[in-house]
């Protein structure tokens, strides 16, 4: 596979979708290739490739020529996880230059799936601007708080913003903040990120207060893990 051209790799994935992970990994190691991106675009236009595969591989190729189609796929919200591939693909193709576009899509895209795909793209950029946009979108109900929490835990959210959510007293804010901590604890246990341990002293007492709020409902397993965490904070 390493001796194939990028266009040949694309052809392999188009014939056998099960090869997409291997093809994607190899494409990401290479310089952006306009011909390979063009082959994917052509295949999509004639209905020979599913949108999720096209969005993902165009992101891995990383050539600017693929940006417009990936954005089109995101906005069309075709399902089968295409949106969750398209948002990150936009970030992979343009990097920080995709930030304003992704924030606009998060705010204005007509379909929730498209907005949540944009949220997944913002997760790759790890920017304070992305963080603020995600918090605003979650508060406005444009994305599900579970999605927002997963993204914000990975950015990760600034401790000051997390404290503000917990101090607000609003149940929706408490739900989002405690879910962020819950996700972050999972990341820490798997070795992905340990920032939640660093903020335990300042955030733990606020989480303890949130857990005592009778209006805050959550799954017992989540409450148990959060209680264990705050007990050591």
Steps between C-alpha positions, in 0.01 A plus 500: 500500500785741573617472139162596356432855389247698700252464215551123503438497874174683447401244237570220749269657759228558242503133404525368856365735766634274773849622402420861581693513828818367343463730201424801721807441717725483196347808338555703818872427479521653153497848356159625380420359156260682267461200268400267783253757631363543150446125465292500817300800389427336165395175667264687731342698218408182309370326811787254520613590853308558826526846654660381825787337311552797273499751786741295707748431223494856368595610850783250508625616160487856626489681167308826473318376190295270724381766745189610314365146460567411862310812604218403265483155656491649850212729411305228321499291821475165318540290816709182551745715699593705194465823700737382773759432230434819305550747785847369593586475130444874459740561789757259356491665158526863610622479858447824695371665183185285533421641845268782397316280251448224755374749757255635241382148417459423869281808533307506173484155339131404469541137612606396849717223357690760296550723803627207703733402217639853512548455875709191430711708263554769762624231737809462280584869519512526882445875492352734764279632219376147431439449871289815527301410187428151633381631835271747328362232265434261788328771704282590202409136436656494155704193596425235757673558829643147489676583174621834632631337817702244307658768285568741786659227710740432217595859413519525812273765647671776700458450877355852532221418254430173678477683831262753349269223381496338842444827684213610276249286685314431176417131468595483131838653580551258787408209275751612237778566750464171686490312169823673394665381822356151453643477146833643614525236773456233235777660296726506804440135579589403142810719500372743236503813717545573869391864523204409720739397777675837479177692567365269770575736790317797347224320313432203727311696771278658234421159354414380851251787533352418160450136597308614805255695283178293491413639156810345344421152375755260353570132460599330829833381360596856409397633840701226672816579305466874554444452873812286520697771319381788718566298814871520416493857370 
